[in-house]
Amino acid sequence: MQKFHQQLLAQSEAIWKKILNHRFLKLTTDGSIPDDTFKAWMRQDYIFVREAIPFVALLLAKAPIQLRSNFIDIISGLNTELKMFRKNAEAHGVNLEHVIPSPTCHAYIQFLMNIAYNGSFEEGFTALYAGEKVYFDSWMEVKRNQKNQSPWQEFINNWTSEGFSGYVDWLAVTLDELAQGKPERDLKKMEEIFLLIARYEYLFWEMAATAEAWPV
Ligand code: MP5
């Protein structure tokens, strides 16, 4: 029988393919990504990771006691990641101050916050798994196919490390446990959230590739 996380991935196969084939990842892989394009992603993703901290903290407040320590580690990992962003920003002359979240980044964060405040713990956990799994698969695609070191190597290595891979596996196993015995209605909601996050993730690459911005 298919596990719940496998079912989610199977249902999202079409959008997943589009994510992994996105030109942002292809150009990063072959080294031809314009600096400004990568830097646009970096600035937006810095905001995303910064705002992921309150998102995960809200989930921590709803988490079963036995998962609290995992959530503390996740928050700590996000904080370490922010330092990696700041270090690379400094090295590449990227200004991370006063970044205005683009329409996609803004909408994605709002969606996550809405789930964290108004959704169940299981719904929030599903969103977390979806976002992390996309990043793992996306950066693995880059790592597997790159022929030369990239100026952005630290980002590539960050989401393809053994530690990150183990964390994403843990999310999948834990999500399967959380889904066990849940009524069909709850599982349907989790499936909807998973697909929506995957769609936002696609749009996030698109946002960076097109330098998406507000009209004024
Ligand atoms: C992640 C991210 C991965 N940094 N940005 C987006 C748009 N989606 C997912 O999350 P984390 O917390 O950096 O591992």
Short mmCIF file of C-alpha atoms and ligand atoms in Angstrom, two decimals:
data_model
loop_
_atom_site.label_atom_id
_atom_site.label_comp_id
_atom_site.label_asym_id
_atom_site.label_seq_id
_atom_site.Cartn_x
_atom_site.Cartn_y
_atom_site.Cartn_z
CA MET A 1 0.00 0.00 0.00
CA GLN A 2 1.15 3.52 -0.82
CA LYS A 3 2.21 5.58 2.18
CA PHE A 4 0.54 8.96 2.61
CA HIS A 5 3.59 11.00 1.59
CA GLN A 6 4.00 8.82 -1.52
CA GLN A 7 0.38 9.46 -2.38
CA LEU A 8 0.96 13.23 -2.05
CA LEU A 9 3.98 13.05 -4.34
CA ALA A 10 2.12 10.94 -6.89
CA GLN A 11 -0.75 13.45 -6.97
CA SER A 12 1.72 16.29 -7.55
CA GLU A 13 3.72 14.56 -10.27
CA ALA A 14 2.89 17.10 -13.01
CA ILE A 15 3.81 20.21 -11.04
CA TRP A 16 6.88 18.44 -9.59
CA LYS A 17 8.16 17.81 -13.10
CA LYS A 18 7.69 21.48 -13.95
CA ILE A 19 9.57 22.49 -10.81
CA LEU A 20 12.57 20.25 -11.52
CA ASN A 21 12.67 21.39 -15.15
CA HIS A 22 12.52 25.07 -14.29
CA ARG A 23 15.05 27.21 -16.18
CA PHE A 24 16.23 28.79 -12.92
CA LEU A 25 17.58 25.39 -11.86
CA LYS A 26 18.90 24.53 -15.34
CA LEU A 27 20.84 27.82 -15.58
CA THR A 28 22.18 27.37 -12.06
CA THR A 29 23.29 23.85 -12.99
CA ASP A 30 25.22 24.87 -16.12
CA GLY A 31 26.62 27.98 -14.51
CA SER A 32 25.01 30.43 -16.93
CA ILE A 33 22.54 31.98 -14.51
CA PRO A 34 22.88 35.78 -14.55
CA ASP A 35 24.16 37.11 -11.24
CA ASP A 36 21.19 39.44 -10.90
CA THR A 37 18.75 36.57 -11.31
CA PHE A 38 20.41 34.49 -8.63
CA LYS A 39 20.68 37.51 -6.36
CA ALA A 40 16.97 38.26 -6.83
CA TRP A 41 16.20 34.74 -5.63
CA MET A 42 18.65 35.15 -2.74
CA ARG A 43 17.00 38.34 -1.50
CA GLN A 44 13.51 36.87 -1.67
CA ASP A 45 14.50 33.54 -0.15
CA TYR A 46 16.20 35.33 2.73
CA ILE A 47 12.83 36.90 3.55
CA PHE A 48 11.13 33.54 3.09
CA VAL A 49 13.48 31.76 5.51
CA ARG A 50 13.28 34.63 7.99
CA GLU A 51 9.47 34.35 7.98
CA ALA A 52 9.63 30.55 8.12
CA ILE A 53 10.81 30.96 11.72
CA PRO A 54 7.49 32.32 13.07
CA PHE A 55 5.69 29.78 10.87
CA VAL A 56 7.58 26.87 12.45
CA ALA A 57 7.28 28.45 15.91
CA LEU A 58 3.49 28.52 15.54
CA LEU A 59 3.58 24.83 14.60
CA LEU A 60 5.77 24.15 17.62
CA ALA A 61 3.05 25.61 19.82
CA LYS A 62 0.56 23.12 18.35
CA ALA A 63 2.94 20.15 18.19
CA PRO A 64 2.50 16.98 20.23
CA ILE A 65 4.95 17.04 23.15
CA GLN A 66 7.20 14.33 21.67
CA LEU A 67 7.87 16.49 18.59
CA ARG A 68 8.80 19.68 20.45
CA SER A 69 12.50 19.00 20.52
CA ASN A 70 12.49 18.35 16.73
CA PHE A 71 10.82 21.70 16.22
CA ILE A 72 13.39 23.48 18.38
CA ASP A 73 16.08 21.95 16.12
CA ILE A 74 14.22 23.09 13.00
CA ILE A 75 14.06 26.68 14.28
CA SER A 76 17.73 26.58 15.17
CA GLY A 77 18.52 25.25 11.67
CA LEU A 78 16.61 28.14 10.10
CA ASN A 79 18.60 30.60 12.19
CA THR A 80 21.87 29.01 11.01
CA GLU A 81 20.59 29.21 7.45
CA LEU A 82 19.96 32.95 7.80
CA LYS A 83 23.62 33.33 8.76
CA MET A 84 24.61 31.46 5.60
CA PHE A 85 22.51 33.90 3.56
CA ARG A 86 24.12 36.91 5.26
CA LYS A 87 27.63 35.52 4.75
CA ASN A 88 27.04 34.90 1.04
CA ALA A 89 25.30 38.25 0.62
CA GLU A 90 28.37 39.95 2.02
CA ALA A 91 30.70 37.94 -0.24
CA HIS A 92 28.65 38.71 -3.38
CA GLY A 93 27.70 42.29 -2.56
CA VAL A 94 24.00 41.61 -2.07
CA ASN A 95 21.97 43.94 0.11
CA LEU A 96 19.55 42.01 2.31
CA GLU A 97 18.19 45.12 4.04
CA HIS A 98 14.77 46.53 3.20
CA VAL A 99 13.84 43.76 0.78
CA ILE A 100 10.22 44.10 -0.29
CA PRO A 101 8.66 40.66 -0.63
CA SER A 102 7.61 40.13 -4.26
CA PRO A 103 3.93 39.28 -4.96
CA THR A 104 4.70 35.53 -5.02
CA CYS A 105 6.89 35.58 -1.93
CA HIS A 106 4.32 37.70 -0.12
CA ALA A 107 1.40 35.44 -1.06
CA TYR A 108 3.32 32.27 -0.18
CA ILE A 109 4.24 33.59 3.27
CA GLN A 110 0.66 34.78 3.88
CA PHE A 111 -0.60 31.32 2.94
CA LEU A 112 1.82 29.64 5.36
CA MET A 113 0.85 32.01 8.17
CA ASN A 114 -2.82 31.37 7.53
CA ILE A 115 -2.24 27.61 7.79
CA ALA A 116 -0.16 28.04 10.96
CA TYR A 117 -2.74 30.23 12.70
CA ASN A 118 -5.97 28.71 11.42
CA GLY A 119 -5.11 25.18 10.32
CA SER A 120 -4.48 22.00 12.28
CA PHE A 121 -0.97 20.91 13.28
CA GLU A 122 -1.16 18.18 10.62
CA GLU A 123 -1.98 20.74 7.93
CA GLY A 124 0.97 22.90 8.95
CA PHE A 125 3.24 19.87 9.02
CA THR A 126 2.12 18.95 5.50
CA ALA A 127 3.03 22.45 4.29
CA LEU A 128 6.44 22.18 5.94
CA TYR A 129 7.12 18.80 4.34
CA ALA A 130 6.05 20.05 0.91
CA GLY A 131 8.36 23.08 0.97
CA GLU A 132 11.37 21.18 2.27
CA LYS A 133 10.87 18.28 -0.14
CA VAL A 134 10.72 20.65 -3.09
CA TYR A 135 13.96 22.29 -2.01
CA PHE A 136 15.70 18.96 -1.47
CA ASP A 137 14.61 17.58 -4.87
CA SER A 138 15.31 20.87 -6.69
CA TRP A 139 18.83 21.37 -5.38
CA MET A 140 19.60 17.65 -5.76
CA GLU A 141 18.72 18.03 -9.43
CA VAL A 142 21.30 20.84 -9.64
CA LYS A 143 23.93 18.96 -7.63
CA ARG A 144 23.59 15.73 -9.63
CA ASN A 145 23.98 17.47 -12.98
CA GLN A 146 26.49 20.24 -12.32
CA LYS A 147 29.87 19.76 -13.98
CA ASN A 148 31.71 22.63 -12.33
CA GLN A 149 31.68 24.32 -8.96
CA SER A 150 29.19 27.17 -8.81
CA PRO A 151 29.74 30.59 -7.23
CA TRP A 152 26.54 29.69 -5.37
CA GLN A 153 27.84 26.31 -4.22
CA GLU A 154 27.11 26.86 -0.54
CA PHE A 155 23.38 27.14 -1.33
CA ILE A 156 23.49 24.01 -3.48
CA ASN A 157 25.30 22.11 -0.73
CA ASN A 158 23.00 23.40 2.00
CA TRP A 159 19.86 21.69 0.71
CA THR A 160 21.61 18.54 -0.54
CA SER A 161 23.56 17.69 2.60
CA GLU A 162 23.14 14.38 4.39
CA GLY A 163 21.71 16.25 7.33
CA PHE A 164 19.05 17.92 5.21
CA SER A 165 18.27 14.66 3.41
CA GLY A 166 17.77 12.92 6.76
CA TYR A 167 15.54 15.75 7.96
CA VAL A 168 13.32 15.50 4.86
CA ASP A 169 13.07 11.70 5.34
CA TRP A 170 12.07 12.29 8.95
CA LEU A 171 9.38 14.73 7.83
CA ALA A 172 7.98 12.09 5.44
CA VAL A 173 7.90 9.30 8.05
CA THR A 174 6.40 11.59 10.67
CA LEU A 175 3.77 12.88 8.23
CA ASP A 176 2.77 9.26 7.47
CA GLU A 177 2.34 8.65 11.21
CA LEU A 178 0.31 11.83 11.65
CA ALA A 179 -1.96 10.86 8.74
CA GLN A 180 -2.71 7.43 10.15
CA GLY A 181 -6.32 7.06 11.25
CA LYS A 182 -7.26 10.62 10.21
CA PRO A 183 -10.70 10.99 8.64
CA GLU A 184 -10.85 11.28 4.85
CA ARG A 185 -11.95 14.92 5.09
CA ASP A 186 -8.76 15.88 6.98
CA LEU A 187 -6.55 13.96 4.55
CA LYS A 188 -8.21 15.73 1.60
CA LYS A 189 -7.35 19.11 3.16
CA MET A 190 -3.73 18.02 3.62
CA GLU A 191 -3.60 16.89 -0.01
CA GLU A 192 -4.91 20.29 -1.14
CA ILE A 193 -2.28 22.10 0.93
CA PHE A 194 0.53 19.92 -0.42
CA LEU A 195 -0.44 20.65 -4.02
CA LEU A 196 -0.82 24.39 -3.37
CA ILE A 197 2.63 24.58 -1.77
CA ALA A 198 4.14 22.76 -4.76
CA ARG A 199 2.46 25.33 -7.04
CA TYR A 200 3.84 28.20 -4.95
CA GLU A 201 7.28 26.63 -5.12
CA TYR A 202 7.11 26.58 -8.91
CA LEU A 203 6.05 30.23 -8.87
CA PHE A 204 8.95 31.05 -6.57
CA TRP A 205 11.49 29.93 -9.22
CA GLU A 206 9.44 31.77 -11.83
CA MET A 207 9.46 34.92 -9.67
CA ALA A 208 13.27 34.86 -9.49
CA ALA A 209 13.69 34.07 -13.20
CA THR A 210 11.42 36.95 -14.24
CA ALA A 211 12.44 39.45 -11.52
CA GLU A 212 8.77 39.67 -10.55
CA ALA A 213 7.92 42.88 -8.72
CA TRP A 214 4.94 44.97 -7.65
CA PRO A 215 3.66 47.47 -10.26
CA VAL A 216 4.72 50.52 -8.25
C1 MP5 B 1 12.59 26.47 1.28
C2 MP5 B 1 13.14 27.75 1.06
C3 MP5 B 1 13.27 25.46 2.16
N1 MP5 B 1 14.28 28.14 1.65
N2 MP5 B 1 12.51 28.60 0.22
C4 MP5 B 1 11.37 28.22 -0.40
C5 MP5 B 1 10.69 29.16 -1.32
N3 MP5 B 1 10.85 27.00 -0.20
C6 MP5 B 1 11.44 26.14 0.62
O1 MP5 B 1 13.10 25.81 3.47
P1 MP5 B 1 14.35 25.88 4.47
O2 MP5 B 1 13.70 26.25 5.71
O3 MP5 B 1 15.27 26.93 3.91
O4 MP5 B 1 14.97 24.53 4.46
#
